[in-house]
PDB file of C-alpha atoms in Angstrom:
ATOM      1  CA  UNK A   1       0.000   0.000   0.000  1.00 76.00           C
ATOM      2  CA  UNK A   2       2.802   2.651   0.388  1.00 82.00           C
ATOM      3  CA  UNK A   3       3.317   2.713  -3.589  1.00 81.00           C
ATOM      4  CA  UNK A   4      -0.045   2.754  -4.034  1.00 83.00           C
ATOM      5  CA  UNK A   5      -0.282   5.818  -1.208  1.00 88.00           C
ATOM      6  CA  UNK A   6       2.738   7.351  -3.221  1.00 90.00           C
ATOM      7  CA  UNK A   7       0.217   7.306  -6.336  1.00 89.00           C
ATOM      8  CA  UNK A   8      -2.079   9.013  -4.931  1.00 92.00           C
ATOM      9  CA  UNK A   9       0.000  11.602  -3.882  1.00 93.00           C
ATOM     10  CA  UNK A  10       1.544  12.172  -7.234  1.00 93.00           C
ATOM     11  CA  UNK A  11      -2.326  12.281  -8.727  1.00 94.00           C
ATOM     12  CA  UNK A  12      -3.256  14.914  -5.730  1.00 95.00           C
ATOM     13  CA  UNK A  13      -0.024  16.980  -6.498  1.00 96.00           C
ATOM     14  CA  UNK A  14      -1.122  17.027 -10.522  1.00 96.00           C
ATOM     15  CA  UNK A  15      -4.811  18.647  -9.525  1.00 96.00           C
ATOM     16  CA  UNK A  16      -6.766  15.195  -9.749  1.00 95.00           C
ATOM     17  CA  UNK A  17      -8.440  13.075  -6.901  1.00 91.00           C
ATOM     18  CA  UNK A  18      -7.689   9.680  -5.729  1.00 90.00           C
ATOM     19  CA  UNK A  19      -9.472   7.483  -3.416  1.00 87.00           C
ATOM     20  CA  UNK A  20      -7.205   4.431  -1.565  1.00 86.00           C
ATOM     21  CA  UNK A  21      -8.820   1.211  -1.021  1.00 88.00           C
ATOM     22  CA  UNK A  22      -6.670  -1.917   0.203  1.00 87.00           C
ATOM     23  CA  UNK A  23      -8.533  -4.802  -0.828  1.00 91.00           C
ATOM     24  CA  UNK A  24      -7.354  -8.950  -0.906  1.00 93.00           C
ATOM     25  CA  UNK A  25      -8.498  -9.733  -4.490  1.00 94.00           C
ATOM     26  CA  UNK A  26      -9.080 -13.076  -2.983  1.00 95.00           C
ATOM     27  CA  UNK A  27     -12.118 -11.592  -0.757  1.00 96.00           C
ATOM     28  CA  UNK A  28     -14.847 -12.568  -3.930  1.00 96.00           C
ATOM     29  CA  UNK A  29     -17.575 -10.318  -1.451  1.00 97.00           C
ATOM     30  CA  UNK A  30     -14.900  -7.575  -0.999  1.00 96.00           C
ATOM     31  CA  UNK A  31     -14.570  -7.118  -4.680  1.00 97.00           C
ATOM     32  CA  UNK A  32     -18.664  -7.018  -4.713  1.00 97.00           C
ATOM     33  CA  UNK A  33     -18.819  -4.120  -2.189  1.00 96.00           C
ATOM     34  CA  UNK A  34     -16.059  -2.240  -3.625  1.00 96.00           C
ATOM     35  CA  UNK A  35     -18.660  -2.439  -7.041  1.00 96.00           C
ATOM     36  CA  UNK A  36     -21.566  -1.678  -4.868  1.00 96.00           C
ATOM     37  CA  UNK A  37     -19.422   1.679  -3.510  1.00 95.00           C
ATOM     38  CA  UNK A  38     -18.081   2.936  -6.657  1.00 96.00           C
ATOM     39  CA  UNK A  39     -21.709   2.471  -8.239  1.00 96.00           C
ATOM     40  CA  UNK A  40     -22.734   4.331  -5.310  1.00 95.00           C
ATOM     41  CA  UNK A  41     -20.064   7.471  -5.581  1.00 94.00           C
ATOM     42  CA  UNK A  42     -19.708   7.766  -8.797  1.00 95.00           C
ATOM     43  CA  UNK A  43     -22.447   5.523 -11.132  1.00 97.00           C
ATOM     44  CA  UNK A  44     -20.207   4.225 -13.621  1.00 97.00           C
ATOM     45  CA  UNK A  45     -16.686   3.275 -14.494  1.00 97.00           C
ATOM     46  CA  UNK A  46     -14.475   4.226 -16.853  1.00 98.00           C
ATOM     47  CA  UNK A  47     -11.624   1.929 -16.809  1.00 98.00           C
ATOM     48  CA  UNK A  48     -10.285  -1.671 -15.087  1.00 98.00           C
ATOM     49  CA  UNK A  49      -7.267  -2.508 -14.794  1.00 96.00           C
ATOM     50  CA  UNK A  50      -6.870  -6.479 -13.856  1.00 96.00           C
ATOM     51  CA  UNK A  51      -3.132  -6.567 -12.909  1.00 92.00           C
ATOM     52  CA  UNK A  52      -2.871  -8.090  -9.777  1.00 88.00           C
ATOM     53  CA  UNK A  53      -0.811 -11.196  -9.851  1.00 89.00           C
ATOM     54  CA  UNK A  54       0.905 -14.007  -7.995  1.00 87.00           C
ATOM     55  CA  UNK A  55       3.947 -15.800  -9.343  1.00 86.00           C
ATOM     56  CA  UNK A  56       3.171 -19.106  -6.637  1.00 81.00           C
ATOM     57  CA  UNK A  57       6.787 -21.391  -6.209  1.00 80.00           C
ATOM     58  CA  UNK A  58       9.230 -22.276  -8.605  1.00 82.00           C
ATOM     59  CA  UNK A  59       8.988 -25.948  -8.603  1.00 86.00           C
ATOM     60  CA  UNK A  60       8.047 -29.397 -10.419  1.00 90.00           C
ATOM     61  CA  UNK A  61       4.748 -30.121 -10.876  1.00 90.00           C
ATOM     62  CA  UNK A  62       5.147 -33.236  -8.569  1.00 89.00           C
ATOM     63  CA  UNK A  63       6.425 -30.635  -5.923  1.00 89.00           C
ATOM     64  CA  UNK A  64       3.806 -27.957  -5.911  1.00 89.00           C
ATOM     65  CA  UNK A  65       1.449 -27.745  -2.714  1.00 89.00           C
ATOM     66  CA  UNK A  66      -1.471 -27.472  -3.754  1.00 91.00           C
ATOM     67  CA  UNK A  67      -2.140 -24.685  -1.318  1.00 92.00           C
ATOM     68  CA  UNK A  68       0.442 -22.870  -3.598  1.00 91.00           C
ATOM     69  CA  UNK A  69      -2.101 -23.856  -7.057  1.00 92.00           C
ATOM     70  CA  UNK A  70      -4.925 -22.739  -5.413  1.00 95.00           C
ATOM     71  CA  UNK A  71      -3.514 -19.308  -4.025  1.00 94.00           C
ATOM     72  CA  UNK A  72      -2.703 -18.412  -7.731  1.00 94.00           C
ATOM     73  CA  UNK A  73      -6.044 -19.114  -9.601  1.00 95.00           C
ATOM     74  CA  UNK A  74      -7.355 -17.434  -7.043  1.00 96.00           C
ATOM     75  CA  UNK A  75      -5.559 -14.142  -7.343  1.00 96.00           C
ATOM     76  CA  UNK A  76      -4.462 -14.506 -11.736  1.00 95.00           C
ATOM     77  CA  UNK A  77      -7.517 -15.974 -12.634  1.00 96.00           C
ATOM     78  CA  UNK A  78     -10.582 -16.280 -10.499  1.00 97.00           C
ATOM     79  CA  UNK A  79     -10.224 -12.614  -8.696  1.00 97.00           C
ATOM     80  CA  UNK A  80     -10.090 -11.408 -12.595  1.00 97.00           C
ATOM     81  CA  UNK A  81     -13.869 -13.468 -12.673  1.00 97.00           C
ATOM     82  CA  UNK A  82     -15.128 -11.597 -10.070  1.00 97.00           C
ATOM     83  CA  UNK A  83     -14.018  -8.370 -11.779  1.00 97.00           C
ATOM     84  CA  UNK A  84     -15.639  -8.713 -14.656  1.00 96.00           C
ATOM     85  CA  UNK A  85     -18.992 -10.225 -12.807  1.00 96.00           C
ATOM     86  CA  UNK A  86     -19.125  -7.204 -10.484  1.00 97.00           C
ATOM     87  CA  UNK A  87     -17.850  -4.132 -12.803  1.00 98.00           C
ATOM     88  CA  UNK A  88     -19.573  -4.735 -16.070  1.00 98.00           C
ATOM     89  CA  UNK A  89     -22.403  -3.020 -14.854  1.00 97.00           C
ATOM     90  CA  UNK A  90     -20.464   0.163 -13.959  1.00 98.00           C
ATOM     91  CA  UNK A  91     -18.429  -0.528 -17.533  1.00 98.00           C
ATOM     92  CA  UNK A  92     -21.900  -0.439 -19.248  1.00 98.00           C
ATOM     93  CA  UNK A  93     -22.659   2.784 -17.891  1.00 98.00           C
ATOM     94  CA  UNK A  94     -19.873   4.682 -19.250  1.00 98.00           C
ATOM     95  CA  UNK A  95     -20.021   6.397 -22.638  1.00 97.00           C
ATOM     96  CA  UNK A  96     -16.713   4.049 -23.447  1.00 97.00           C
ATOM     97  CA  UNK A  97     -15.688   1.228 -20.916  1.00 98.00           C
ATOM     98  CA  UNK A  98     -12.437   0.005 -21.249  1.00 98.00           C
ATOM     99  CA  UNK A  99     -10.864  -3.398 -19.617  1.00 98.00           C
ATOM    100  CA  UNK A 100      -7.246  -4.075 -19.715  1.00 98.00           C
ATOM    101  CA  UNK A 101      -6.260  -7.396 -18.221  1.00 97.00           C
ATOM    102  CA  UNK A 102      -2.241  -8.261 -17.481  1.00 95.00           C
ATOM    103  CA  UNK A 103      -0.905 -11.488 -18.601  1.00 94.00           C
ATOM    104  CA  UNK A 104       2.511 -13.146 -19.182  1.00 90.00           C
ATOM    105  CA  UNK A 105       4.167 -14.774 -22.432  1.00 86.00           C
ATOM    106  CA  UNK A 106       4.387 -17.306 -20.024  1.00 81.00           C
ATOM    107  CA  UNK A 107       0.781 -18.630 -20.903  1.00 81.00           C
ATOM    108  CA  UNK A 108       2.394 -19.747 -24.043  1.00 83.00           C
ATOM    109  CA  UNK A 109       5.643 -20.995 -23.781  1.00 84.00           C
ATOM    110  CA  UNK A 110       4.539 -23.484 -20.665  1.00 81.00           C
ATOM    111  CA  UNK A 111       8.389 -22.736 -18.464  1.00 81.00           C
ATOM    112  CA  UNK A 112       9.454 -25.494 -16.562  1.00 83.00           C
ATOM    113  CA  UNK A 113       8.913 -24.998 -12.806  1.00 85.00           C
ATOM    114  CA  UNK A 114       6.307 -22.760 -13.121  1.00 81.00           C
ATOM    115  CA  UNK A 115       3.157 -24.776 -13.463  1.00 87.00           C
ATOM    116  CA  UNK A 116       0.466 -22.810 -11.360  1.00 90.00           C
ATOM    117  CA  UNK A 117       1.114 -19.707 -13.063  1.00 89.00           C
ATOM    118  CA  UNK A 118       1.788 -21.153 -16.148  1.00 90.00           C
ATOM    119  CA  UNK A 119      -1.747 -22.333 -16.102  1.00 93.00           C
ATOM    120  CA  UNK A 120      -3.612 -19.530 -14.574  1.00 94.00           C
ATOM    121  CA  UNK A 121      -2.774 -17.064 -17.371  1.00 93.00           C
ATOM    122  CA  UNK A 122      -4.392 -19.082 -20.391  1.00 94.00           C
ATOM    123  CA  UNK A 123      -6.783 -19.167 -18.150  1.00 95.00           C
ATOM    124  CA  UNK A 124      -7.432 -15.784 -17.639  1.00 96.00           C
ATOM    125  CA  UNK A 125      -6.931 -15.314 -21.357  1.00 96.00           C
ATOM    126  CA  UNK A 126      -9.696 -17.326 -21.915  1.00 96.00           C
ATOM    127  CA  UNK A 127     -11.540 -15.411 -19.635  1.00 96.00           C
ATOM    128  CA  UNK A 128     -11.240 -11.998 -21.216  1.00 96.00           C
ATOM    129  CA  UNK A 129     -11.462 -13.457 -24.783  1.00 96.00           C
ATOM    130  CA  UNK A 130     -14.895 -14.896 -23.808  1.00 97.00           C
ATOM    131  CA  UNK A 131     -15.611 -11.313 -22.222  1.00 97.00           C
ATOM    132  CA  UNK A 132     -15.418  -9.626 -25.238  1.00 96.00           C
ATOM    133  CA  UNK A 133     -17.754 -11.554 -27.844  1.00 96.00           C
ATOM    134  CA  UNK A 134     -20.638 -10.862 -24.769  1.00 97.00           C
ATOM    135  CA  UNK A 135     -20.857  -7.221 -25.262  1.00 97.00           C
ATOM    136  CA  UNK A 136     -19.411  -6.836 -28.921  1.00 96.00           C
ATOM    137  CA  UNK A 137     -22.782  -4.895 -29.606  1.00 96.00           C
ATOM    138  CA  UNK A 138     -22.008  -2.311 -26.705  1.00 97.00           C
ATOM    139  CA  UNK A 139     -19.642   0.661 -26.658  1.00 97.00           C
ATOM    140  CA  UNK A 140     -17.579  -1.115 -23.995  1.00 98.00           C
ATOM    141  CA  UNK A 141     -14.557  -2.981 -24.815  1.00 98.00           C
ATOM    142  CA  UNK A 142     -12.431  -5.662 -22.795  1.00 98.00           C
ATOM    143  CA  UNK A 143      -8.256  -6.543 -23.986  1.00 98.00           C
ATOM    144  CA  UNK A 144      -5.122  -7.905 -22.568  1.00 97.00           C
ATOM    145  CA  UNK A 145      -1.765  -6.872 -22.483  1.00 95.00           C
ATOM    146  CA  UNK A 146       1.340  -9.212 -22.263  1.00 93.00           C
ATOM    147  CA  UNK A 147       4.657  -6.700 -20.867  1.00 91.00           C
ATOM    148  CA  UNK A 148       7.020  -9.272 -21.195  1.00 81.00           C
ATOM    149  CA  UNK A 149      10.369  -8.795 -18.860  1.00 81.00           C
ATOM    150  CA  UNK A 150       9.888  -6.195 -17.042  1.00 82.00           C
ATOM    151  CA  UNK A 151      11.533  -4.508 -13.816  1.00 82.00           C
ATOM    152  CA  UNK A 152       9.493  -5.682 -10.744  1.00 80.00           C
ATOM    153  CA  UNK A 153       9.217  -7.383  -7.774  1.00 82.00           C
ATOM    154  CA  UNK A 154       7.660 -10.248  -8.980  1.00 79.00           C
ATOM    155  CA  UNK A 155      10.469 -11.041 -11.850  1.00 78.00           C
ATOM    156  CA  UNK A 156      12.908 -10.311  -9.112  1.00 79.00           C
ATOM    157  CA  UNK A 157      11.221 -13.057  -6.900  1.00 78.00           C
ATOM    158  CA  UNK A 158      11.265 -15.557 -10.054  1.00 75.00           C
ATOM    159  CA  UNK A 159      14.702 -14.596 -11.389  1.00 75.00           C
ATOM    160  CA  UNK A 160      17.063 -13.888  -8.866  1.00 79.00           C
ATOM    161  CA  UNK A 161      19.937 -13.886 -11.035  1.00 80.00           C
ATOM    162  CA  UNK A 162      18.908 -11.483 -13.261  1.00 81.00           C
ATOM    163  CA  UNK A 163      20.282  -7.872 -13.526  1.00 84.00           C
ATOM    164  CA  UNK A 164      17.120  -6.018 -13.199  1.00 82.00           C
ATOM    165  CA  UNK A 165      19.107  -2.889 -14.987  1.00 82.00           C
ATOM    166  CA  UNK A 166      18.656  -4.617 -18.242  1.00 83.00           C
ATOM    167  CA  UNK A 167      15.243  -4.420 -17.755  1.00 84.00           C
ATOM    168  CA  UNK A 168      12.103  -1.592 -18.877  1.00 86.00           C
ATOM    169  CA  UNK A 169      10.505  -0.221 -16.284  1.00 87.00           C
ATOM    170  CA  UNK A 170       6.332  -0.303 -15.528  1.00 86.00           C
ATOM    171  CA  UNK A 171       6.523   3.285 -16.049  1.00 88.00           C
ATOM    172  CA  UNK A 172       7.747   2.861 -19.884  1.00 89.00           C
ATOM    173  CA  UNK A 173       5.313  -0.085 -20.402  1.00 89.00           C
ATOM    174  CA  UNK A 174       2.029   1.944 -18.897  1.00 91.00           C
ATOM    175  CA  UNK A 175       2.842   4.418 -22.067  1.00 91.00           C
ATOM    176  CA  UNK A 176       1.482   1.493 -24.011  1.00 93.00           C
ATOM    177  CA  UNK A 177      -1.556   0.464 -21.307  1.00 95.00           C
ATOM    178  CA  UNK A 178      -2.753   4.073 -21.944  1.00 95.00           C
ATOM    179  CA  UNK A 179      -3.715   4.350 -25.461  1.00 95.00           C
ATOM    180  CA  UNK A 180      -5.976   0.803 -24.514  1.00 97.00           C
ATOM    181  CA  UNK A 181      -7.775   2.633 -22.016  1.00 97.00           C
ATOM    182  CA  UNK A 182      -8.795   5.842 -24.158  1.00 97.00           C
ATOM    183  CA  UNK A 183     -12.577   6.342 -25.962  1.00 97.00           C
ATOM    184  CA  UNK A 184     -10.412   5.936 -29.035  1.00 97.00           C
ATOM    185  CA  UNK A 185      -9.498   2.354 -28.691  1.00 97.00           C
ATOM    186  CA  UNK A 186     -12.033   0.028 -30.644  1.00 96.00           C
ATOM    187  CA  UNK A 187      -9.946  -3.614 -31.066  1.00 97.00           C
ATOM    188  CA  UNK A 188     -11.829  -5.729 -28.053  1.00 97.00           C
ATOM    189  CA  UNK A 189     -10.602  -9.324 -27.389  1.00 96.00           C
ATOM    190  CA  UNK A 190      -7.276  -8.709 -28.546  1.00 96.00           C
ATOM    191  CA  UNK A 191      -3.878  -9.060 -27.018  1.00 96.00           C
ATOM    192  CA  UNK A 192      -1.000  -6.238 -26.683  1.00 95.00           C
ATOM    193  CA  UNK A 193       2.628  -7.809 -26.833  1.00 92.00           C
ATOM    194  CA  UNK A 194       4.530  -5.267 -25.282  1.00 90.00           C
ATOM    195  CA  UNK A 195       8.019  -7.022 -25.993  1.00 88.00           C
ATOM    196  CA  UNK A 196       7.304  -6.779 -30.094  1.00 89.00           C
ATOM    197  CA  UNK A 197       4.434  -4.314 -29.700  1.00 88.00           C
ATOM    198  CA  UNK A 198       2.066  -5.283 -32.086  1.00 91.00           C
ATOM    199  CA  UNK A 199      -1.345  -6.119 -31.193  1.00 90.00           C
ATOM    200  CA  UNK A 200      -1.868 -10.115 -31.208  1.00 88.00           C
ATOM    201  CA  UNK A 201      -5.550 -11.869 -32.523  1.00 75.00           C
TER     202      UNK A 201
END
């Protein structure tokens, strides 16, 4: 919470208003009352941004607790569910709704060691592919957006050895996450590689 409090500074200090609400993504009715609230304050939303993730343990298959599974579809894939479930509503009533969901090359190249997340993020892109073919007729519109390698914790966590220096930062891949979340944007169900940025089918 103390990057996300340092956010909200920086917002405050540009003119614009921010509202801080720590929240488990795991907490299903949690997610439901913070739709309820923002429904309440403010009637609609304009954008949602699904980028909370958990990388789980780097180990076989054979290996993994299952306590370790279940921890990550519930944050990378079935916290992403509830999302949609409890924010379309507040998506449909903006002039232009836009959903951005985060998920990893990973999904596709199936790394060793790394079967729990491995799995959830097909999932999930399964998920927000299915998403948009439900309100193709609407003005709202639902994507992902794959950032490859980039210079955070979690990579840290999963590759120790790595010289995080060589690395982009989030700040230079939200340039890209931008545009997706803008009135203008009209591709739904498609996914943003960030690493050759071109937009994927």
């Amino acid at each position: 919470t103390d990057a996300v409090d340092e956010t909200v500074k920086m917002v405050r200090a540009a003119g614009g208003t921010a509202t801080l609400v720590p929240l488990d993504m795991t907490d299903h009715d949690g997610i439901a009352r913070l739709g309820a609230a923002l429904n309440e304050r403010h009637g609609k939303l304009d954008i949602l941004i699904g980028n909370a993730g958990l990388a789980g343990t780097s180990s076989p298959l054979g290996h993994t607790d299952p306590k370790y599974w279940d921890a990550v579809m519930a944050v990378n894939t079935a916290a992403n569910f509830q999302l949609t479930r409890c924010m379309e509503p507040l998506l449909q009533n903006s002039d232009a709704g836009r959903a951005v969901f985060i998920t990893s090359g990973i999904a596709h190249k199936a790394n060793a060691y790394m079967g729990p997340y491995a799995a959830s993020k097909p999932a999930l892109e399964a998920l927000v592919r299915v998403w948009p073919n439900e309100i193709a007729t609407t003005p709202m519109r639902a994507n992902l957006f794959s950032p490859g390698p980039i210079r955070t914790r979690m990579r840290a966590i999963v590759m120790p050895g790595e010289d995080p220096l060589t690395l982009e930062t989030p700040e230079q891949v939200a340039e890209f996450i931008v545009p997706m979340c803008a009135p203008s944007w009209t591709e739904n169900g498609r996914l943003f590689d960030y690493p050759s940025k071109t937009l994927l089918s």
